[in-house]
Each structure stands twice: as C-alpha cells, then as structure tokens.
GROMACS .gro file of C-alpha atoms in nm:
model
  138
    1UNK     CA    1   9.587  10.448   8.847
    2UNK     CA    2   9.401  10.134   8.842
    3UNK     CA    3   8.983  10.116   8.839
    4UNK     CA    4   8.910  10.125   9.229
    5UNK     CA    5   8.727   9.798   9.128
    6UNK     CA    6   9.031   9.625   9.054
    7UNK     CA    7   9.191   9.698   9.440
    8UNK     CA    8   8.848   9.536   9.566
    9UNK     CA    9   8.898   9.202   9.350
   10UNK     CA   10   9.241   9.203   9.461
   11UNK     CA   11   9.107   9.228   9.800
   12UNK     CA   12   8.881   8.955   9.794
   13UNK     CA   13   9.150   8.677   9.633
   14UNK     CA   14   9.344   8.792   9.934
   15UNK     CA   15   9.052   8.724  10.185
   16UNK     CA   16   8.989   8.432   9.994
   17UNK     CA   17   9.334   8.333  10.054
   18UNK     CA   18   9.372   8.355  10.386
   19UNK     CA   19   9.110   8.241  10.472
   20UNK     CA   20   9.054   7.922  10.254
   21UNK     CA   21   9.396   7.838  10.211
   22UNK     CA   22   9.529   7.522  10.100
   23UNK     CA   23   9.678   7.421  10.456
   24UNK     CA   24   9.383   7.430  10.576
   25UNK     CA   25   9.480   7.690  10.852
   26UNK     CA   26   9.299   7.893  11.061
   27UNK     CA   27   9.333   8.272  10.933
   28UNK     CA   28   9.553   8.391  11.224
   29UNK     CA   29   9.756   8.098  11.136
   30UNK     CA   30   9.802   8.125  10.830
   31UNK     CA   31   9.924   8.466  10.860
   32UNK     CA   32  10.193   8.365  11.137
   33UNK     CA   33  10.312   8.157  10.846
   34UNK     CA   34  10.378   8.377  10.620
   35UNK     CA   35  10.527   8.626  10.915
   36UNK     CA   36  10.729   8.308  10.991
   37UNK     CA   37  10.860   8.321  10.608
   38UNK     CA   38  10.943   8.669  10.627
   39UNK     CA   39  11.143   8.662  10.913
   40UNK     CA   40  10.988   8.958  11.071
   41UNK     CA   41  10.903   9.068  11.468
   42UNK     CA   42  10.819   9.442  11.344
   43UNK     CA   43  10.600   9.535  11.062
   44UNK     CA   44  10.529   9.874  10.967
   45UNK     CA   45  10.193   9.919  10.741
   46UNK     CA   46  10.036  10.235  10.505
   47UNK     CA   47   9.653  10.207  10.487
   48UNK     CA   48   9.369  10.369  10.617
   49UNK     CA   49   9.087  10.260  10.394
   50UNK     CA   50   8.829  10.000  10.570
   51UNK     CA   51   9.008   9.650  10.447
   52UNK     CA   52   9.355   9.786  10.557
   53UNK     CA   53   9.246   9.849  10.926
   54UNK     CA   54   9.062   9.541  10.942
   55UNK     CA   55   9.413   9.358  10.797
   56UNK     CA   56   9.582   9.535  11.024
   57UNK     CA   57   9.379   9.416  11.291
   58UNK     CA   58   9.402   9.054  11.176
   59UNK     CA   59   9.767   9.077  11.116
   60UNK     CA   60   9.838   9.205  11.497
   61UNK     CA   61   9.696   8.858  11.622
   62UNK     CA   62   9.994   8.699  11.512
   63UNK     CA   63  10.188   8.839  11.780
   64UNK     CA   64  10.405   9.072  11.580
   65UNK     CA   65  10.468   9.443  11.665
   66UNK     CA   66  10.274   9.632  11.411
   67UNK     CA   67  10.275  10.033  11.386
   68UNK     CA   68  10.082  10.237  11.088
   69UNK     CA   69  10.281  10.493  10.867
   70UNK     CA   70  10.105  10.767  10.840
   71UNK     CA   71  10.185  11.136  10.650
   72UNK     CA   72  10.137  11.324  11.027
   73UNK     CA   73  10.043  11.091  11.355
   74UNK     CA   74   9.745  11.271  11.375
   75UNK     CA   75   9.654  11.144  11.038
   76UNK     CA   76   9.484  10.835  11.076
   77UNK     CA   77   9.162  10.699  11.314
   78UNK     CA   78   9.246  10.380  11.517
   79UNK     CA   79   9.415  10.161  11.768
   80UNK     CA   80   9.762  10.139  11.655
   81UNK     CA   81  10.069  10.335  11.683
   82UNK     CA   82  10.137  10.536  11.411
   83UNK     CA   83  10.489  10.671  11.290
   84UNK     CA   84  10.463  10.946  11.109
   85UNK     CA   85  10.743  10.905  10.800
   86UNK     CA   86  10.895  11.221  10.882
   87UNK     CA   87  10.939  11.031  11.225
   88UNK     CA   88  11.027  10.675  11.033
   89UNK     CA   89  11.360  10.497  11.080
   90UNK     CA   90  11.540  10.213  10.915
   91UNK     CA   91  11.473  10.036  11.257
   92UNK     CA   92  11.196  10.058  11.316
   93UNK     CA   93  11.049   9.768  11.115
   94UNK     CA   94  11.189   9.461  10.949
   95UNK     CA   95  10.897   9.450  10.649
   96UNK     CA   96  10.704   9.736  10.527
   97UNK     CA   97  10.362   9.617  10.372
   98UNK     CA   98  10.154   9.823  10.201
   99UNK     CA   99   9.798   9.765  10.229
  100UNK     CA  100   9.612  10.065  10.068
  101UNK     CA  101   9.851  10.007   9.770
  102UNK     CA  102   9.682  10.167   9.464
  103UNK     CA  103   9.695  10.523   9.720
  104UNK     CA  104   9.994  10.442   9.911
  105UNK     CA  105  10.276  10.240   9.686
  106UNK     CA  106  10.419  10.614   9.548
  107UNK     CA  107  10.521  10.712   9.836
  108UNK     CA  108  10.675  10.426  10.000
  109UNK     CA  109  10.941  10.407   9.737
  110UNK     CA  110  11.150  10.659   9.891
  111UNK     CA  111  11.212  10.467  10.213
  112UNK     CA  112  11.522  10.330  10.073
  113UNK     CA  113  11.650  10.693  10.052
  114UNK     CA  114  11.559  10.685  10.430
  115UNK     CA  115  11.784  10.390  10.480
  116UNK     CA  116  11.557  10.097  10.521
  117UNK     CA  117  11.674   9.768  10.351
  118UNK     CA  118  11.386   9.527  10.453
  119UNK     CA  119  11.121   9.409  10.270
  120UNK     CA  120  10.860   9.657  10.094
  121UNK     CA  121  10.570   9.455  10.003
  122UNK     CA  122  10.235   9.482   9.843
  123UNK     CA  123  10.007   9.344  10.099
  124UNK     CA  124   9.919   9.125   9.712
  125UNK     CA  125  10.295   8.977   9.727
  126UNK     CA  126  10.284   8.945  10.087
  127UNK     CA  127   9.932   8.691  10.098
  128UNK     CA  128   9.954   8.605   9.756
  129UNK     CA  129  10.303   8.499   9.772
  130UNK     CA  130  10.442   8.711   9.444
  131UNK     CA  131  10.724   8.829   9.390
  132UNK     CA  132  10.758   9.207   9.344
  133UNK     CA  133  10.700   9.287   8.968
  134UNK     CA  134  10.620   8.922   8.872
  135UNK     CA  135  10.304   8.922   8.779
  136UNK     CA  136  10.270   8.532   8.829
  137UNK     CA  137   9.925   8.458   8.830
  138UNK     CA  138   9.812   8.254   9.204
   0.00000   0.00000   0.00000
C-alpha cells in the first residue's frame, strides 16, 4: 500500500480541483457537472476517514441520492444512509465511488460478482477526470 502521504496529496489536487477549476464554477457546481457526465441519480460511496465524509457531504449538495457502503450499518458515524454490502444490490446505485481508496478499493472489486455493472470509480478518476488504470497525469 501506498505512503498515507501520498492519499493526502491526492486529496489536495482533488480539493484543488474542485474548487479552482478551470470553469470557473462554484464547487457544488462543478460537482453537478461531473454527476451530469456520469449520468447518475444514485451514488453509493466507501469512506469513513475525515476527507471522505466531508466529500460526501459536498457531493450530496448536488441533489443526488447518496448512501455510504459500509462492512455492517452500524459501522460508520454520520448522517447518511448506509448499506451494508451484505445488504448491497445492483440497484441500488448507478456509480460506486470510492473515496477512502488506498483502505477501501480491495474490496469493492467484488461488486461485479454481486451484479452491479455501473461505474466503480476512484473518487481520483471521478474529480480528476482519469480513466481507470490510465495514469494520465491532470
């Protein structure tokens, strides 16, 4: 696994991103557009760690139904509805975005045994528009 170090610079050119974008939009905004891209009404999330709440948060005042994956419901601290992935199906969401991904990437990568064909993102390809395994510098 990755220095912890590394997930907080990748957090910060995400910040940085959505918040200074090139449009010029307004944070919410800017997320809306990139919801808007995906296509999605329902995203389901993994992280529990302090920058993936406070996405979380941020992400919800785009309108979109948002629910936190979780190993039991009782699992997590916070606001939103969590689905524990015993309790996960297909759907239930139409993008899966991992936010704590250095802890939480493993695990996701059965939910196409569960039968979910949407989207699993890095919350990294999600803001920083990559493509999954592309390593395309932003």
């Amino acid at each position: 696994m990755p220095h912890p170090l590394k997930q907080e610079e990748i957090y910060r050119k995400i910040l940085s991103k959505v918040y200074t974008n090139q449009e010029g939009l307004a944070p919410v905004e800017y997320l809306k557009k990139r919801v808007a891209e995906l296509g999605a009404k329902r995203i389901g999330f993994y992280g529990k760690n302090e920058f993936s709440l406070s996405f979380a948060k941020l992400l919800q005042e785009t309108g979109v139904e948002i629910f936190q994956l979780t190993w039991v419901p009782e699992d997590c601290e916070g606001t939103f509805t969590k689905v524990a992935k015993q309790e996960f199906k297909p759907d239930m969401a139409d993008v899966m975005l991992i936010i704590d991904f250095f802890k939480g990437g493993y695990w996701f990568k059965d939910l196409r045994s569960l039968g979910f064909q949407g989207p699993i993102l890095s919350v990294e390809e999600f803001i920083l528009q990559r493509e999954h395994d592309a390593g395309a510098e932003v």
